[in-house]
mmCIF file of C-alpha atoms and ligand atoms in Angstrom:
data_model
loop_
_atom_site.group_PDB
_atom_site.id
_atom_site.type_symbol
_atom_site.label_atom_id
_atom_site.label_comp_id
_atom_site.label_asym_id
_atom_site.label_seq_id
_atom_site.Cartn_x
_atom_site.Cartn_y
_atom_site.Cartn_z
ATOM 1 C CA MET A 1 10.534 86.028 -103.112
ATOM 2 C CA ASP A 2 12.423 87.107 -100.012
ATOM 3 C CA ASN A 3 15.532 85.764 -98.351
ATOM 4 C CA ILE A 4 17.560 84.505 -101.318
ATOM 5 C CA GLN A 5 21.214 84.862 -100.355
ATOM 6 C CA MET A 6 24.547 84.265 -102.075
ATOM 7 C CA VAL A 7 25.352 81.899 -99.212
ATOM 8 C CA ASP A 8 23.077 80.705 -96.419
ATOM 9 C CA LEU A 9 25.320 80.179 -93.410
ATOM 10 C CA LEU A 10 22.468 80.153 -90.901
ATOM 11 C CA GLY A 11 20.478 77.553 -92.841
ATOM 12 C CA GLN A 12 23.544 75.343 -93.097
ATOM 13 C CA TYR A 13 24.262 75.685 -89.387
ATOM 14 C CA GLN A 14 20.680 74.809 -88.469
ATOM 15 C CA GLN A 15 21.019 71.440 -90.227
ATOM 16 C CA ILE A 16 23.807 70.418 -87.847
ATOM 17 C CA GLU A 17 23.082 72.710 -84.916
ATOM 18 C CA GLY A 18 23.025 70.009 -82.225
ATOM 19 C CA LYS A 19 26.351 68.471 -83.247
ATOM 20 C CA ILE A 20 28.069 71.831 -83.644
ATOM 21 C CA ASN A 21 26.846 73.161 -80.316
ATOM 22 C CA GLU A 22 27.962 70.019 -78.549
ATOM 23 C CA ALA A 23 31.427 70.134 -80.133
ATOM 24 C CA VAL A 24 31.894 73.846 -79.490
ATOM 25 C CA ILE A 25 30.799 73.623 -75.851
ATOM 26 C CA ALA A 26 33.101 70.633 -75.311
ATOM 27 C CA ALA A 27 36.024 72.596 -76.790
ATOM 28 C CA VAL A 28 35.184 75.621 -74.643
ATOM 29 C CA LYS A 29 35.113 73.481 -71.506
ATOM 30 C CA ASP A 30 38.329 71.736 -72.500
ATOM 31 C CA THR A 31 40.056 75.172 -72.541
ATOM 32 C CA ALA A 32 42.843 74.046 -74.913
ATOM 33 C CA TYR A 33 41.990 76.996 -77.124
ATOM 34 C CA ILE A 34 45.295 77.090 -78.974
ATOM 35 C CA ASN A 35 46.524 73.964 -80.773
ATOM 36 C CA GLY A 36 44.106 71.793 -78.843
ATOM 37 C CA PRO A 37 43.403 68.145 -79.691
ATOM 38 C CA GLU A 38 40.641 69.146 -82.133
ATOM 39 C CA VAL A 39 43.238 70.815 -84.344
ATOM 40 C CA LYS A 40 45.343 67.679 -84.597
ATOM 41 C CA SER A 41 42.318 65.444 -85.166
ATOM 42 C CA PHE A 42 40.979 67.732 -87.862
ATOM 43 C CA ALA A 43 44.352 67.810 -89.645
ATOM 44 C CA LYS A 44 44.442 64.003 -89.647
ATOM 45 C CA GLU A 45 40.852 63.681 -90.833
ATOM 46 C CA LEU A 46 41.317 66.227 -93.612
ATOM 47 C CA ALA A 47 44.512 64.482 -94.735
ATOM 48 C CA ALA A 48 42.620 61.179 -94.850
ATOM 49 C CA TYR A 49 39.715 62.747 -96.743
ATOM 50 C CA CYS A 50 41.993 64.305 -99.365
ATOM 51 C CA LYS A 51 44.466 61.404 -99.344
ATOM 52 C CA ALA A 52 47.200 63.960 -98.642
ATOM 53 C CA GLY A 53 50.378 62.896 -96.889
ATOM 54 C CA HIS A 54 50.227 65.804 -94.451
ATOM 55 C CA VAL A 55 47.939 68.670 -93.546
ATOM 56 C CA VAL A 56 49.253 71.699 -91.664
ATOM 57 C CA PRO A 57 46.414 73.853 -90.336
ATOM 58 C CA CYS A 58 46.923 77.631 -90.238
ATOM 59 C CA ALA A 59 45.033 80.870 -89.696
ATOM 60 C CA ASN A 60 43.647 81.527 -93.189
ATOM 61 C CA GLY A 61 44.121 80.801 -96.875
ATOM 62 C CA THR A 62 46.325 83.840 -97.455
ATOM 63 C CA ASP A 63 48.734 82.753 -94.724
ATOM 64 C CA ALA A 64 48.693 79.262 -96.219
ATOM 65 C CA LEU A 65 50.038 80.699 -99.483
ATOM 66 C CA GLN A 66 52.634 82.796 -97.705
ATOM 67 C CA ILE A 67 53.854 79.916 -95.552
ATOM 68 C CA ALA A 68 54.059 77.697 -98.637
ATOM 69 C CA MET A 69 56.265 80.211 -100.424
ATOM 70 C CA MET A 70 58.439 80.699 -97.340
ATOM 71 C CA ALA A 71 58.926 76.949 -97.045
ATOM 72 C CA LEU A 72 60.142 76.698 -100.620
ATOM 73 C CA ASP A 73 62.951 79.172 -99.883
ATOM 74 C CA LEU A 74 62.013 81.509 -102.687
ATOM 75 C CA LYS A 75 64.358 84.501 -102.730
ATOM 76 C CA PRO A 76 63.596 88.173 -103.435
ATOM 77 C CA GLY A 77 63.390 88.691 -107.166
ATOM 78 C CA ASP A 78 62.398 85.091 -107.884
ATOM 79 C CA GLU A 79 59.467 84.903 -110.258
ATOM 80 C CA VAL A 80 56.202 83.126 -109.559
ATOM 81 C CA ILE A 81 53.674 82.576 -112.322
ATOM 82 C CA VAL A 82 50.094 83.377 -111.273
ATOM 83 C CA PRO A 83 46.841 83.806 -113.163
ATOM 84 C CA ALA A 84 45.789 87.422 -113.730
ATOM 85 C CA PHE A 85 42.168 86.493 -113.066
ATOM 86 C CA THR A 86 41.840 85.404 -109.451
ATOM 87 C CA TYR A 87 41.494 86.595 -105.880
ATOM 88 C CA VAL A 88 44.145 89.032 -104.718
ATOM 89 C CA ALA A 89 45.686 86.807 -102.012
ATOM 90 C CA THR A 90 47.929 84.968 -104.447
ATOM 91 C CA ALA A 91 49.675 88.082 -105.768
ATOM 92 C CA GLU A 92 49.635 89.771 -102.373
ATOM 93 C CA VAL A 93 51.833 87.226 -100.619
ATOM 94 C CA ILE A 94 54.234 87.156 -103.559
ATOM 95 C CA ALA A 95 54.599 90.916 -103.183
ATOM 96 C CA LEU A 96 54.991 90.726 -99.405
ATOM 97 C CA LEU A 97 57.848 88.253 -99.746
ATOM 98 C CA GLY A 98 59.672 90.460 -102.268
ATOM 99 C CA LEU A 99 59.066 87.971 -105.063
ATOM 100 C CA LYS A 100 57.838 88.947 -108.494
ATOM 101 C CA PRO A 101 54.429 87.842 -109.737
ATOM 102 C CA VAL A 102 54.469 87.014 -113.415
ATOM 103 C CA PHE A 103 50.881 87.175 -114.530
ATOM 104 C CA ILE A 104 49.483 84.794 -117.083
ATOM 105 C CA ASP A 105 46.120 84.930 -118.819
ATOM 106 C CA VAL A 106 43.388 82.370 -118.194
ATOM 107 C CA GLU A 107 41.412 80.113 -120.500
ATOM 108 C CA PRO A 108 38.131 81.665 -121.645
ATOM 109 C CA ASP A 109 36.123 78.528 -120.882
ATOM 110 C CA THR A 110 37.547 77.095 -117.642
ATOM 111 C CA PHE A 111 38.690 80.487 -116.216
ATOM 112 C CA ASN A 112 41.884 78.688 -115.140
ATOM 113 C CA LEU A 113 45.528 79.328 -115.977
ATOM 114 C CA ALA A 114 46.195 79.191 -119.747
ATOM 115 C CA THR A 115 48.856 76.518 -120.002
ATOM 116 C CA ASP A 116 49.687 77.312 -123.629
ATOM 117 C CA GLN A 117 51.249 80.574 -122.386
ATOM 118 C CA LEU A 118 53.527 78.997 -119.772
ATOM 119 C CA GLU A 119 56.508 78.717 -122.093
ATOM 120 C CA GLN A 120 56.561 82.419 -122.912
ATOM 121 C CA LYS A 121 56.402 83.336 -119.201
ATOM 122 C CA LEU A 122 59.424 81.264 -118.308
ATOM 123 C CA SER A 123 62.695 83.025 -117.415
ATOM 124 C CA SER A 124 65.890 82.069 -115.603
ATOM 125 C CA ARG A 125 64.298 83.516 -112.419
ATOM 126 C CA THR A 126 61.064 81.509 -112.594
ATOM 127 C CA LYS A 127 60.799 79.323 -109.515
ATOM 128 C CA ALA A 128 57.153 78.399 -109.095
ATOM 129 C CA ILE A 129 53.686 78.272 -110.616
ATOM 130 C CA VAL A 130 50.513 78.860 -108.619
ATOM 131 C CA PRO A 131 47.509 77.368 -110.382
ATOM 132 C CA VAL A 132 44.272 78.538 -108.773
ATOM 133 C CA HIS A 133 41.378 76.096 -109.126
ATOM 134 C CA LEU A 134 38.935 78.905 -109.726
ATOM 135 C CA TYR A 135 35.244 78.630 -108.811
ATOM 136 C CA GLY A 136 35.646 74.958 -107.869
ATOM 137 C CA GLN A 137 37.181 73.243 -110.881
ATOM 138 C CA CYS A 138 40.775 72.086 -111.225
ATOM 139 C CA ALA A 139 43.200 73.751 -113.596
ATOM 140 C CA ASP A 140 44.922 71.599 -116.237
ATOM 141 C CA MET A 141 47.216 69.923 -113.711
ATOM 142 C CA GLU A 142 48.513 67.295 -116.130
ATOM 143 C CA THR A 143 50.113 69.970 -118.322
ATOM 144 C CA ILE A 144 51.157 72.205 -115.421
ATOM 145 C CA LEU A 145 52.920 69.398 -113.539
ATOM 146 C CA LYS A 146 54.662 68.201 -116.692
ATOM 147 C CA PHE A 147 55.875 71.711 -117.498
ATOM 148 C CA ALA A 148 56.995 72.269 -113.902
ATOM 149 C CA LYS A 149 58.938 69.024 -113.807
ATOM 150 C CA LEU A 150 60.653 69.763 -117.093
ATOM 151 C CA ASN A 151 61.693 73.219 -115.926
ATOM 152 C CA LYS A 152 62.360 72.367 -112.254
ATOM 153 C CA LEU A 153 59.622 74.620 -110.900
ATOM 154 C CA TYR A 154 57.580 74.221 -107.755
ATOM 155 C CA VAL A 155 53.804 73.972 -108.014
ATOM 156 C CA ILE A 156 51.635 75.476 -105.281
ATOM 157 C CA GLU A 157 47.955 74.723 -105.870
ATOM 158 C CA ASP A 158 45.574 77.325 -104.509
ATOM 159 C CA THR A 159 42.593 75.183 -103.592
ATOM 160 C CA ALA A 160 40.685 77.790 -101.594
ATOM 161 C CA GLN A 161 37.701 77.430 -103.937
ATOM 162 C CA ALA A 162 37.958 73.778 -104.903
ATOM 163 C CA ILE A 163 38.288 71.607 -101.831
ATOM 164 C CA ALA A 164 36.968 68.107 -102.621
ATOM 165 C CA ALA A 165 37.261 68.464 -106.400
ATOM 166 C CA ASP A 166 38.677 65.352 -108.096
ATOM 167 C CA TYR A 167 41.164 65.561 -110.942
ATOM 168 C CA THR A 168 41.671 62.584 -113.258
ATOM 169 C CA PHE A 169 45.034 62.161 -114.966
ATOM 170 C CA LYS A 170 45.400 60.526 -118.392
ATOM 171 C CA ASN A 171 46.630 57.303 -116.762
ATOM 172 C CA GLY A 172 43.396 57.092 -114.779
ATOM 173 C CA THR A 173 44.846 58.235 -111.440
ATOM 174 C CA VAL A 174 42.431 60.405 -109.510
ATOM 175 C CA ALA A 175 43.628 63.008 -107.000
ATOM 176 C CA LYS A 176 41.942 65.605 -104.860
ATOM 177 C CA ALA A 177 42.560 69.280 -105.564
ATOM 178 C CA GLY A 178 45.468 70.520 -103.487
ATOM 179 C CA THR A 179 47.326 67.220 -103.336
ATOM 180 C CA MET A 180 48.939 67.152 -106.782
ATOM 181 C CA GLY A 181 51.599 69.850 -106.590
ATOM 182 C CA ASP A 182 54.469 70.247 -104.138
ATOM 183 C CA ILE A 183 52.135 72.125 -101.827
ATOM 184 C CA GLY A 184 48.407 72.859 -101.810
ATOM 185 C CA THR A 185 46.705 75.631 -99.856
ATOM 186 C CA THR A 186 43.125 76.183 -98.826
ATOM 187 C CA SER A 187 40.843 78.537 -96.922
ATOM 188 C CA PHE A 188 38.028 77.820 -94.475
ATOM 189 C CA PHE A 189 36.536 81.313 -94.783
ATOM 190 C CA PRO A 190 32.864 80.908 -93.751
ATOM 191 C CA SER A 191 31.472 80.975 -97.296
ATOM 192 C CA LYS A 192 33.956 78.446 -98.655
ATOM 193 C CA ASN A 193 32.751 74.920 -99.517
ATOM 194 C CA LEU A 194 34.230 73.798 -96.211
ATOM 195 C CA GLY A 195 33.888 76.909 -94.094
ATOM 196 C CA CYS A 196 34.316 77.533 -90.383
ATOM 197 C CA PHE A 197 32.850 80.250 -88.160
ATOM 198 C CA GLY A 198 35.682 82.725 -88.663
ATOM 199 C CA ASP A 199 39.044 82.520 -90.403
ATOM 200 C CA GLY A 200 40.913 79.310 -91.021
ATOM 201 C CA GLY A 201 43.215 77.683 -93.536
ATOM 202 C CA ALA A 202 45.366 74.661 -94.244
ATOM 203 C CA ILE A 203 48.363 73.536 -96.241
ATOM 204 C CA PHE A 204 48.707 70.138 -97.930
ATOM 205 C CA THR A 205 51.848 68.305 -98.922
ATOM 206 C CA ASN A 206 52.934 64.746 -99.568
ATOM 207 C CA ASN A 207 56.531 65.537 -98.627
ATOM 208 C CA GLY A 208 57.340 64.786 -94.984
ATOM 209 C CA GLU A 209 60.331 67.142 -94.770
ATOM 210 C CA LEU A 210 58.356 69.973 -96.273
ATOM 211 C CA ALA A 211 55.472 69.276 -93.892
ATOM 212 C CA GLU A 212 57.805 69.665 -90.949
ATOM 213 C CA LYS A 213 59.121 72.943 -92.301
ATOM 214 C CA LEU A 214 55.617 74.256 -93.028
ATOM 215 C CA GLN A 215 54.597 73.375 -89.492
ATOM 216 C CA MET A 216 57.627 75.182 -88.085
ATOM 217 C CA ILE A 217 57.070 78.308 -90.165
ATOM 218 C CA ALA A 218 53.425 78.465 -89.102
ATOM 219 C CA ASN A 219 54.631 78.315 -85.496
ATOM 220 C CA HIS A 220 57.296 81.058 -85.276
ATOM 221 C CA GLY A 221 59.939 78.879 -86.917
ATOM 222 C CA GLN A 222 60.199 76.589 -83.919
ATOM 223 C CA LYS A 223 60.010 72.851 -83.455
ATOM 224 C CA VAL A 224 61.069 72.992 -79.839
ATOM 225 C CA LYS A 225 59.399 75.767 -77.817
ATOM 226 C CA TYR A 226 61.501 78.954 -77.664
ATOM 227 C CA HIS A 227 64.106 77.574 -80.082
ATOM 228 C CA HIS A 228 63.598 79.400 -83.372
ATOM 229 C CA ASP A 229 65.586 77.734 -86.131
ATOM 230 C CA ILE A 230 64.050 79.613 -89.044
ATOM 231 C CA VAL A 231 62.032 82.782 -89.474
ATOM 232 C CA GLY A 232 58.363 81.998 -89.101
ATOM 233 C CA VAL A 233 54.989 83.584 -88.531
ATOM 234 C CA ASN A 234 52.180 83.102 -86.057
ATOM 235 C CA SER A 235 49.445 81.377 -88.011
ATOM 236 C CA ARG A 236 47.165 79.008 -86.131
ATOM 237 C CA LEU A 237 43.795 77.430 -86.706
ATOM 238 C CA ASP A 238 41.798 78.018 -83.504
ATOM 239 C CA THR A 239 40.704 74.928 -81.606
ATOM 240 C CA LEU A 240 37.097 76.144 -81.744
ATOM 241 C CA GLN A 241 37.255 76.438 -85.531
ATOM 242 C CA ALA A 242 38.795 72.973 -85.776
ATOM 243 C CA ALA A 243 35.927 71.591 -83.679
ATOM 244 C CA VAL A 244 33.443 73.114 -86.136
ATOM 245 C CA LEU A 245 35.415 71.918 -89.152
ATOM 246 C CA ARG A 246 35.537 68.327 -87.894
ATOM 247 C CA ILE A 247 31.737 68.241 -87.930
ATOM 248 C CA LYS A 248 31.463 69.991 -91.272
ATOM 249 C CA LEU A 249 34.093 67.786 -92.936
ATOM 250 C CA ARG A 250 31.740 64.842 -92.364
ATOM 251 C CA GLU A 251 29.102 66.767 -94.329
ATOM 252 C CA LEU A 252 31.403 67.843 -97.140
ATOM 253 C CA ASN A 253 30.305 65.188 -99.631
ATOM 254 C CA ASN A 254 26.660 66.128 -99.028
ATOM 255 C CA TYR A 255 27.511 69.808 -99.361
ATOM 256 C CA THR A 256 29.295 69.170 -102.647
ATOM 257 C CA GLY A 257 26.345 67.102 -103.877
ATOM 258 C CA ASN A 258 23.906 69.886 -103.014
ATOM 259 C CA ARG A 259 25.997 72.440 -104.878
ATOM 260 C CA GLN A 260 26.294 70.170 -107.901
ATOM 261 C CA GLN A 261 22.535 69.596 -107.924
ATOM 262 C CA ALA A 262 21.850 73.312 -107.809
ATOM 263 C CA ALA A 263 24.355 73.826 -110.635
ATOM 264 C CA GLN A 264 22.628 71.134 -112.681
ATOM 265 C CA TYR A 265 19.300 72.869 -112.174
ATOM 266 C CA TYR A 266 20.808 76.155 -113.363
ATOM 267 C CA ASP A 267 22.405 74.429 -116.349
ATOM 268 C CA ASN A 268 19.197 72.695 -117.413
ATOM 269 C CA SER A 269 17.215 75.916 -117.126
ATOM 270 C CA PHE A 270 19.710 78.066 -119.010
ATOM 271 C CA TYR A 271 20.735 75.604 -121.680
ATOM 272 C CA GLY A 272 20.531 77.299 -125.085
ATOM 273 C CA LEU A 273 19.530 80.666 -123.617
ATOM 274 C CA GLU A 274 20.876 83.360 -125.931
ATOM 275 C CA GLY A 275 22.833 86.018 -124.044
ATOM 276 C CA ILE A 276 24.592 83.888 -121.430
ATOM 277 C CA GLU A 277 27.101 81.081 -121.337
ATOM 278 C CA ILE A 278 26.780 78.452 -118.626
ATOM 279 C CA PRO A 279 29.939 77.214 -116.863
ATOM 280 C CA TYR A 280 32.094 74.908 -118.977
ATOM 281 C CA ARG A 281 33.085 71.579 -117.450
ATOM 282 C CA ASN A 282 36.699 70.472 -117.682
ATOM 283 C CA PRO A 283 36.359 66.756 -118.534
ATOM 284 C CA ASN A 284 39.361 65.988 -116.285
ATOM 285 C CA SER A 285 37.937 67.564 -113.165
ATOM 286 C CA THR A 286 34.795 67.390 -111.138
ATOM 287 C CA HIS A 287 33.320 70.807 -110.398
ATOM 288 C CA VAL A 288 32.440 71.514 -106.759
ATOM 289 C CA PHE A 289 30.772 74.831 -107.606
ATOM 290 C CA HIS A 290 32.164 77.189 -105.064
ATOM 291 C CA GLN A 291 30.615 79.599 -107.526
ATOM 292 C CA TYR A 292 28.148 79.151 -110.358
ATOM 293 C CA THR A 293 29.442 81.754 -112.754
ATOM 294 C CA LEU A 294 27.761 82.818 -115.971
ATOM 295 C CA LYS A 295 29.335 84.747 -118.790
ATOM 296 C CA VAL A 296 26.883 87.473 -119.780
ATOM 297 C CA LYS A 297 27.271 88.579 -123.380
ATOM 298 C CA TYR A 298 26.702 91.805 -125.315
ATOM 299 C CA GLY A 299 27.784 94.080 -122.440
ATOM 300 C CA ARG A 300 24.623 93.325 -120.464
ATOM 301 C CA ARG A 301 26.199 91.916 -117.299
ATOM 302 C CA ASP A 302 25.684 94.953 -115.071
ATOM 303 C CA GLU A 303 22.154 95.409 -116.401
ATOM 304 C CA LEU A 304 21.335 91.802 -115.503
ATOM 305 C CA LYS A 305 22.850 92.254 -112.048
ATOM 306 C CA GLU A 306 20.634 95.272 -111.388
ATOM 307 C CA TYR A 307 17.580 93.486 -112.777
ATOM 308 C CA LEU A 308 18.192 90.553 -110.434
ATOM 309 C CA LEU A 309 18.611 92.898 -107.491
ATOM 310 C CA ARG A 310 15.291 94.563 -108.293
ATOM 311 C CA HIS A 311 13.830 91.065 -107.973
ATOM 312 C CA LYS A 312 15.638 90.543 -104.649
ATOM 313 C CA ILE A 313 18.198 88.152 -106.093
ATOM 314 C CA PRO A 314 21.798 88.870 -105.090
ATOM 315 C CA SER A 315 24.653 88.161 -107.481
ATOM 316 C CA MET A 316 28.378 88.868 -107.358
ATOM 317 C CA ILE A 317 31.191 89.772 -109.707
ATOM 318 C CA TYR A 318 34.271 87.674 -108.996
ATOM 319 C CA TYR A 319 36.396 89.614 -110.057
ATOM 320 C CA PRO A 320 35.754 93.064 -111.514
ATOM 321 C CA VAL A 321 39.439 93.938 -112.099
ATOM 322 C CA PRO A 322 42.193 91.492 -113.110
ATOM 323 C CA LEU A 323 45.134 91.446 -110.703
ATOM 324 C CA ASN A 324 47.605 92.965 -113.149
ATOM 325 C CA LEU A 325 45.420 96.075 -113.392
ATOM 326 C CA GLN A 326 44.925 96.523 -109.648
ATOM 327 C CA LYS A 327 46.492 99.801 -108.507
ATOM 328 C CA ALA A 328 48.752 98.043 -106.012
ATOM 329 C CA TYR A 329 50.340 95.959 -108.762
ATOM 330 C CA LEU A 330 50.527 98.390 -111.665
ATOM 331 C CA HIS A 331 54.189 99.021 -110.908
ATOM 332 C CA TRP A 332 54.943 95.536 -112.199
ATOM 333 C CA GLY A 333 54.426 97.053 -115.601
ATOM 334 C CA SER A 334 51.145 95.634 -116.885
ATOM 335 C CA LYS A 335 48.817 97.686 -118.974
ATOM 336 C CA ALA A 336 45.301 97.295 -120.288
ATOM 337 C CA GLY A 337 45.224 94.801 -123.131
ATOM 338 C CA ASP A 338 48.026 92.567 -121.795
ATOM 339 C CA PHE A 339 45.617 89.854 -120.655
ATOM 340 C CA PRO A 340 42.633 90.110 -122.989
ATOM 341 C CA VAL A 341 40.784 87.045 -121.692
ATOM 342 C CA SER A 342 41.022 88.112 -118.045
ATOM 343 C CA GLU A 343 39.930 91.620 -118.929
ATOM 344 C CA LYS A 344 36.964 90.397 -120.953
ATOM 345 C CA LEU A 345 35.930 88.007 -118.193
ATOM 346 C CA SER A 346 36.034 90.795 -115.627
ATOM 347 C CA GLU A 347 33.361 92.502 -117.725
ATOM 348 C CA GLU A 348 31.272 89.381 -118.358
ATOM 349 C CA VAL A 349 31.249 87.160 -115.276
ATOM 350 C CA LEU A 350 28.323 87.043 -112.901
ATOM 351 C CA SER A 351 27.995 84.535 -110.069
ATOM 352 C CA LEU A 352 24.503 83.495 -109.027
ATOM 353 C CA PRO A 353 23.447 82.399 -105.523
ATOM 354 C CA MET A 354 25.213 79.110 -104.803
ATOM 355 C CA HIS A 355 25.136 77.284 -101.510
ATOM 356 C CA THR A 356 24.083 74.062 -99.860
ATOM 357 C CA GLU A 357 20.594 75.149 -98.821
ATOM 358 C CA LEU A 358 19.067 76.446 -102.060
ATOM 359 C CA THR A 359 15.486 75.180 -102.376
ATOM 360 C CA GLY A 360 13.757 74.072 -105.577
ATOM 361 C CA GLU A 361 11.448 77.043 -105.224
ATOM 362 C CA GLN A 362 14.343 79.478 -104.976
ATOM 363 C CA LEU A 363 16.113 77.927 -107.947
ATOM 364 C CA GLU A 364 12.947 78.100 -110.010
ATOM 365 C CA TYR A 365 12.470 81.749 -109.103
ATOM 366 C CA ILE A 366 16.093 82.669 -109.866
ATOM 367 C CA THR A 367 16.180 80.879 -113.207
ATOM 368 C CA ASN A 368 12.781 82.244 -114.281
ATOM 369 C CA THR A 369 13.937 85.739 -113.403
ATOM 370 C CA VAL A 370 17.123 85.360 -115.447
ATOM 371 C CA LYS A 371 15.101 84.011 -118.372
ATOM 372 C CA SER A 372 12.608 86.861 -118.123
ATOM 373 C CA PHE A 373 15.494 89.359 -118.438
ATOM 374 C CA PHE A 374 16.437 87.882 -121.811
ATOM 375 C CA ALA A 375 12.848 87.345 -123.025
HETATM 376 C C1 PLP B 1 41.477 81.657 -104.643
HETATM 377 C C2 PLP B 1 41.670 82.159 -103.245
HETATM 378 N N1 PLP B 1 42.897 82.132 -102.701
HETATM 379 C C3 PLP B 1 43.122 82.545 -101.452
HETATM 380 C C4 PLP B 1 42.108 83.020 -100.666
HETATM 381 C C5 PLP B 1 42.435 83.561 -99.315
HETATM 382 O O1 PLP B 1 41.802 82.912 -98.280
HETATM 383 P P1 PLP B 1 41.550 83.662 -96.875
HETATM 384 O O2 PLP B 1 40.440 84.626 -97.091
HETATM 385 O O3 PLP B 1 41.192 82.551 -95.947
HETATM 386 O O4 PLP B 1 42.814 84.317 -96.493
HETATM 387 C C6 PLP B 1 40.806 83.046 -101.175
HETATM 388 C C7 PLP B 1 39.701 83.544 -100.331
HETATM 389 O O5 PLP B 1 38.755 84.123 -100.756
HETATM 390 C C8 PLP B 1 40.578 82.607 -102.501
HETATM 391 O O6 PLP B 1 39.357 82.625 -103.040
#
């Protein structure tokens, strides 16, 4: 079978082509390319969707993390706890700001920050925790928020992979990913669950003062044009991208549903198959399946990846090296063996095609091919 892709951006666009074209042409003709009305409308609509107090749009998910840390006045040498098994952006901005990432291992089932190790990572310099809701499922926010409150730490949720996921607290309160900590950050990279046609990002907060500061930092530290009260950056969501995102936000529940259906198909097909483990579901969080990630046992992951490729099925390894073992971060003193779960996962994980346009035929072909590898 031809044309199976990890993500199908063209297929997704074709479903809403008329609306997108209309919105993009209108924005082009309007010529307010920077901070145009679409940007403000999108921020309001996203805030309403996520029930967040405020949304500050910015240029990408990495900037969102950096702006968040700048807004919290973290000082050089301050420590920020981050999972060792995640995308590089989180550690990168910590390094750029002269802060110190303190890596923590992840849970073997949810792939999210291992909360039972928080206590041992705590020092007098710890200022913040960055839980990453990896692959589309929330980290254990109940425990993280409780620990943070007790130890007066900020929580910055990296929601780049989990926009629209719902987390349920023990008291029954339900909150969207990104709205539970002091600040949440997200990315609209094209392949994300809510993706635009280039780079884009946003920052969530329920704190009005913080929102104002975030907005200022994203805009050269100014509230009034040419009056720079604090050091900022230039990080804007383009008006054209906001126009696209406004249309796609209205589709987000359908997109999430499509991903969940595809995941269910994978689950049903693989259930009980010796040699792989299907993604675990955290009972407190919905899973929006940014990725459908298998654990492949007995050292056969790379073999399976090649086998799939021979059958024209792409797959990806997110992530082949834990952050603490990346060359750029070795000087923080980590060595192999420090984070055994992250290291094992980097050898076992394999993400299968996951997007909103997967057909029944494609899913059947992919799952049959995986099963034939283990037969
Ligand atoms: C968990 C996580 N954080 C941050 C980012 C950074 O987002 P961006 O690529 O928009 O800078 C990504 C993007 O892949 C991500 O997956």
